[in-house]
Amino acid sequence: MRALVQRVSEAAVLVDGETVGAIGPGLLVLLGVGSGDTDAEADWVADKLAALRVFPDGEGRMNRSLLDTSGEALVVSQFTIYGSLKKGTRPSFTRAAPPEEADRLYRRVVSRLAATLGREVPTGVFGAHMEVRLVNDGPVTLLIEREA
């Protein structure tokens, strides 16, 4: 499982021109589920996201998490994170999980993260063509990865 995480001052995801999820300060998470990923990877990623210390403390050091700051999270499914360009220039997505399994594990990450944070976690629409808008804060962008 891979999560491209960006610290944002705001972010939104739109489908057909309508906002389906939006947050203020927090984390935008582009989540890819790999073939063979299990509940264990989903739980690990959700827990890592909640505890990820990327927000500044009183001294300006990245030392606070979503839990510490009451920051929000927006999670968007992103199978293209598993795109491989080892051969040629057209990406191959053979390492991405099948849609049914990817959707289940994506929902598990969102559910566990929401339970940990004690609030709703907005999302995009799995499998839809989405427009993601964000204001990256820092910029801070990290890749979290845990393979099955």
PDB file of C-alpha atoms in Angstrom:
ATOM      1  CA  MET A   1       0.000   0.000   0.000  1.00  0.00           C
ATOM      2  CA  ARG A   2       1.252   3.450  -0.874  1.00  0.00           C
ATOM      3  CA  ALA A   3       0.097   6.839   0.343  1.00  0.00           C
ATOM      4  CA  LEU A   4       1.372  10.075  -1.138  1.00  0.00           C
ATOM      5  CA  VAL A   5       0.759  12.548   1.689  1.00  0.00           C
ATOM      6  CA  GLN A   6       0.755  16.310   1.353  1.00  0.00           C
ATOM      7  CA  ARG A   7       0.415  18.776   4.214  1.00  0.00           C
ATOM      8  CA  VAL A   8      -2.163  21.300   3.043  1.00  0.00           C
ATOM      9  CA  SER A   9      -3.771  24.491   4.216  1.00  0.00           C
ATOM     10  CA  GLU A  10      -6.847  23.391   2.234  1.00  0.00           C
ATOM     11  CA  ALA A  11      -7.837  20.714  -0.263  1.00  0.00           C
ATOM     12  CA  ALA A  12     -10.930  19.590  -2.136  1.00  0.00           C
ATOM     13  CA  VAL A  13     -11.937  16.869  -4.553  1.00  0.00           C
ATOM     14  CA  LEU A  14     -14.576  17.421  -7.222  1.00  0.00           C
ATOM     15  CA  VAL A  15     -16.532  14.985  -9.376  1.00  0.00           C
ATOM     16  CA  ASP A  16     -18.446  16.381 -12.352  1.00  0.00           C
ATOM     17  CA  GLY A  17     -17.797  19.896 -11.074  1.00  0.00           C
ATOM     18  CA  GLU A  18     -19.294  19.254  -7.634  1.00  0.00           C
ATOM     19  CA  THR A  19     -17.251  19.170  -4.440  1.00  0.00           C
ATOM     20  CA  VAL A  20     -17.535  15.725  -2.844  1.00  0.00           C
ATOM     21  CA  GLY A  21     -14.924  16.233  -0.125  1.00  0.00           C
ATOM     22  CA  ALA A  22     -13.040  19.192   1.298  1.00  0.00           C
ATOM     23  CA  ILE A  23     -10.817  20.047   4.253  1.00  0.00           C
ATOM     24  CA  GLY A  24      -9.030  22.963   5.840  1.00  0.00           C
ATOM     25  CA  PRO A  25      -5.566  22.529   7.349  1.00  0.00           C
ATOM     26  CA  GLY A  26      -4.471  18.912   7.427  1.00  0.00           C
ATOM     27  CA  LEU A  27      -3.351  16.105   5.131  1.00  0.00           C
ATOM     28  CA  LEU A  28      -4.338  15.264   1.581  1.00  0.00           C
ATOM     29  CA  VAL A  29      -3.737  11.535   1.113  1.00  0.00           C
ATOM     30  CA  LEU A  30      -3.553   9.966  -2.348  1.00  0.00           C
ATOM     31  CA  LEU A  31      -3.934   6.264  -1.536  1.00  0.00           C
ATOM     32  CA  GLY A  32      -2.933   3.370  -3.768  1.00  0.00           C
ATOM     33  CA  VAL A  33      -3.658  -0.252  -2.926  1.00  0.00           C
ATOM     34  CA  GLY A  34      -1.267  -2.863  -4.257  1.00  0.00           C
ATOM     35  CA  SER A  35      -1.957  -6.400  -5.355  1.00  0.00           C
ATOM     36  CA  GLY A  36      -1.660  -8.628  -2.291  1.00  0.00           C
ATOM     37  CA  ASP A  37      -2.278  -5.884   0.268  1.00  0.00           C
ATOM     38  CA  THR A  38      -4.273  -6.993   3.308  1.00  0.00           C
ATOM     39  CA  ASP A  39      -6.128  -5.538   6.271  1.00  0.00           C
ATOM     40  CA  ALA A  40      -2.783  -5.382   8.093  1.00  0.00           C
ATOM     41  CA  GLU A  41      -1.331  -2.931   5.554  1.00  0.00           C
ATOM     42  CA  ALA A  42      -4.513  -0.838   5.609  1.00  0.00           C
ATOM     43  CA  ASP A  43      -4.489  -0.603   9.410  1.00  0.00           C
ATOM     44  CA  TRP A  44      -0.776   0.238   9.488  1.00  0.00           C
ATOM     45  CA  VAL A  45      -1.204   3.058   6.948  1.00  0.00           C
ATOM     46  CA  ALA A  46      -4.242   4.508   8.768  1.00  0.00           C
ATOM     47  CA  ASP A  47      -2.393   4.480  12.081  1.00  0.00           C
ATOM     48  CA  LYS A  48       0.699   6.031  10.483  1.00  0.00           C
ATOM     49  CA  LEU A  49      -1.388   8.835   8.951  1.00  0.00           C
ATOM     50  CA  ALA A  50      -3.014   9.741  12.276  1.00  0.00           C
ATOM     51  CA  ALA A  51       0.337   9.862  14.087  1.00  0.00           C
ATOM     52  CA  LEU A  52       2.488  11.382  11.321  1.00  0.00           C
ATOM     53  CA  ARG A  53       4.346  14.331  12.863  1.00  0.00           C
ATOM     54  CA  VAL A  54       4.489  16.882  10.044  1.00  0.00           C
ATOM     55  CA  PHE A  55       2.846  19.912  11.654  1.00  0.00           C
ATOM     56  CA  PRO A  56       4.928  22.600  13.348  1.00  0.00           C
ATOM     57  CA  ASP A  57       5.230  22.856  17.110  1.00  0.00           C
ATOM     58  CA  GLY A  58       5.791  26.131  18.998  1.00  0.00           C
ATOM     59  CA  GLU A  59       9.390  26.237  17.754  1.00  0.00           C
ATOM     60  CA  GLY A  60       8.449  25.661  14.120  1.00  0.00           C
ATOM     61  CA  ARG A  61       9.735  22.054  14.029  1.00  0.00           C
ATOM     62  CA  MET A  62       7.646  19.307  12.446  1.00  0.00           C
ATOM     63  CA  ASN A  63       6.648  17.632  15.673  1.00  0.00           C
ATOM     64  CA  ARG A  64       2.833  17.490  15.784  1.00  0.00           C
ATOM     65  CA  SER A  65       0.316  15.102  14.228  1.00  0.00           C
ATOM     66  CA  LEU A  66      -3.318  15.241  13.122  1.00  0.00           C
ATOM     67  CA  LEU A  67      -4.155  13.965  16.595  1.00  0.00           C
ATOM     68  CA  ASP A  68      -2.219  16.824  18.211  1.00  0.00           C
ATOM     69  CA  THR A  69      -3.533  19.595  15.959  1.00  0.00           C
ATOM     70  CA  SER A  70      -7.131  18.495  15.291  1.00  0.00           C
ATOM     71  CA  GLY A  71      -6.161  18.709  11.624  1.00  0.00           C
ATOM     72  CA  GLU A  72      -8.316  17.141   8.955  1.00  0.00           C
ATOM     73  CA  ALA A  73      -7.614  14.431   6.389  1.00  0.00           C
ATOM     74  CA  LEU A  74      -8.942  14.028   2.852  1.00  0.00           C
ATOM     75  CA  VAL A  75      -8.311  10.566   1.363  1.00  0.00           C
ATOM     76  CA  VAL A  76      -8.512  10.055  -2.399  1.00  0.00           C
ATOM     77  CA  SER A  77      -8.108   6.694  -4.147  1.00  0.00           C
ATOM     78  CA  GLN A  78      -5.176   6.781  -6.576  1.00  0.00           C
ATOM     79  CA  PHE A  79      -4.309   3.490  -8.305  1.00  0.00           C
ATOM     80  CA  THR A  80      -1.832   5.281 -10.578  1.00  0.00           C
ATOM     81  CA  ILE A  81       0.612   5.433  -7.658  1.00  0.00           C
ATOM     82  CA  TYR A  82       1.341   1.828  -8.661  1.00  0.00           C
ATOM     83  CA  GLY A  83       2.167   2.796 -12.243  1.00  0.00           C
ATOM     84  CA  SER A  84       5.449   1.336 -13.452  1.00  0.00           C
ATOM     85  CA  LEU A  85       7.567   2.912 -16.189  1.00  0.00           C
ATOM     86  CA  LYS A  86      10.285   0.255 -16.274  1.00  0.00           C
ATOM     87  CA  LYS A  87       9.518  -0.465 -19.920  1.00  0.00           C
ATOM     88  CA  GLY A  88       8.666   2.234 -22.420  1.00  0.00           C
ATOM     89  CA  THR A  89       6.735   5.404 -21.688  1.00  0.00           C
ATOM     90  CA  ARG A  90       3.223   4.076 -21.120  1.00  0.00           C
ATOM     91  CA  PRO A  91       2.640   3.147 -17.456  1.00  0.00           C
ATOM     92  CA  SER A  92       1.727  -0.393 -16.491  1.00  0.00           C
ATOM     93  CA  PHE A  93      -0.623  -0.859 -13.552  1.00  0.00           C
ATOM     94  CA  THR A  94      -0.234  -4.612 -13.037  1.00  0.00           C
ATOM     95  CA  ARG A  95       0.937  -4.106  -9.430  1.00  0.00           C
ATOM     96  CA  ALA A  96      -2.290  -2.287  -8.461  1.00  0.00           C
ATOM     97  CA  ALA A  97      -4.943  -4.321  -6.662  1.00  0.00           C
ATOM     98  CA  PRO A  98      -8.123  -5.340  -8.510  1.00  0.00           C
ATOM     99  CA  PRO A  99     -10.846  -2.679  -8.090  1.00  0.00           C
ATOM    100  CA  GLU A 100     -13.056  -4.647  -5.674  1.00  0.00           C
ATOM    101  CA  GLU A 101     -10.203  -5.378  -3.280  1.00  0.00           C
ATOM    102  CA  ALA A 102      -8.726  -1.890  -3.641  1.00  0.00           C
ATOM    103  CA  ASP A 103     -12.084  -0.295  -2.798  1.00  0.00           C
ATOM    104  CA  ARG A 104     -12.518  -2.492   0.280  1.00  0.00           C
ATOM    105  CA  LEU A 105      -9.059  -1.693   1.640  1.00  0.00           C
ATOM    106  CA  TYR A 106      -9.379   2.000   0.749  1.00  0.00           C
ATOM    107  CA  ARG A 107     -12.608   2.127   2.773  1.00  0.00           C
ATOM    108  CA  ARG A 108     -10.899   0.314   5.626  1.00  0.00           C
ATOM    109  CA  VAL A 109      -8.134   2.939   5.776  1.00  0.00           C
ATOM    110  CA  VAL A 110     -10.721   5.746   5.781  1.00  0.00           C
ATOM    111  CA  SER A 111     -12.844   4.055   8.446  1.00  0.00           C
ATOM    112  CA  ARG A 112      -9.933   3.336  10.767  1.00  0.00           C
ATOM    113  CA  LEU A 113      -8.502   6.829  10.336  1.00  0.00           C
ATOM    114  CA  ALA A 114     -11.912   8.364  11.112  1.00  0.00           C
ATOM    115  CA  ALA A 115     -12.270   6.206  14.229  1.00  0.00           C
ATOM    116  CA  THR A 116      -8.785   7.167  15.427  1.00  0.00           C
ATOM    117  CA  LEU A 117      -9.337  10.882  14.802  1.00  0.00           C
ATOM    118  CA  GLY A 118     -12.870  10.809  16.206  1.00  0.00           C
ATOM    119  CA  ARG A 119     -14.361  12.597  13.212  1.00  0.00           C
ATOM    120  CA  GLU A 120     -15.440  12.061   9.630  1.00  0.00           C
ATOM    121  CA  VAL A 121     -12.746  11.748   6.975  1.00  0.00           C
ATOM    122  CA  PRO A 122     -13.912  13.117   3.619  1.00  0.00           C
ATOM    123  CA  THR A 123     -13.047  11.172   0.479  1.00  0.00           C
ATOM    124  CA  GLY A 124     -13.242  11.249  -3.256  1.00  0.00           C
ATOM    125  CA  VAL A 125     -15.383   8.793  -5.216  1.00  0.00           C
ATOM    126  CA  PHE A 126     -13.652   5.479  -5.833  1.00  0.00           C
ATOM    127  CA  GLY A 127     -13.169   4.838  -9.551  1.00  0.00           C
ATOM    128  CA  ALA A 128     -14.522   8.232 -10.650  1.00  0.00           C
ATOM    129  CA  HIS A 129     -12.674  10.820 -12.682  1.00  0.00           C
ATOM    130  CA  MET A 130     -11.795  13.409 -10.038  1.00  0.00           C
ATOM    131  CA  GLU A 131     -10.324  16.879  -9.910  1.00  0.00           C
ATOM    132  CA  VAL A 132      -8.174  17.420  -6.829  1.00  0.00           C
ATOM    133  CA  ARG A 133      -7.418  20.955  -5.701  1.00  0.00           C
ATOM    134  CA  LEU A 134      -4.940  21.737  -2.970  1.00  0.00           C
ATOM    135  CA  VAL A 135      -2.754  24.351  -1.411  1.00  0.00           C
ATOM    136  CA  ASN A 136       0.380  22.509  -0.320  1.00  0.00           C
ATOM    137  CA  ASP A 137       1.707  23.907   2.956  1.00  0.00           C
ATOM    138  CA  GLY A 138       5.488  23.981   3.162  1.00  0.00           C
ATOM    139  CA  PRO A 139       5.577  22.288   0.732  1.00  0.00           C
ATOM    140  CA  VAL A 140       5.580  19.019   2.626  1.00  0.00           C
ATOM    141  CA  THR A 141       5.094  15.841   0.571  1.00  0.00           C
ATOM    142  CA  LEU A 142       5.915  12.331   1.805  1.00  0.00           C
ATOM    143  CA  LEU A 143       5.508   8.807   0.476  1.00  0.00           C
ATOM    144  CA  ILE A 144       4.369   6.189   2.980  1.00  0.00           C
ATOM    145  CA  GLU A 145       4.731   2.635   1.803  1.00  0.00           C
ATOM    146  CA  ARG A 146       4.086  -0.780   3.286  1.00  0.00           C
ATOM    147  CA  GLU A 147       4.127  -3.798   1.037  1.00  0.00           C
ATOM    148  CA  ALA A 148       2.331  -7.040   1.832  1.00  0.00           C
TER     149      ALA A 148
END
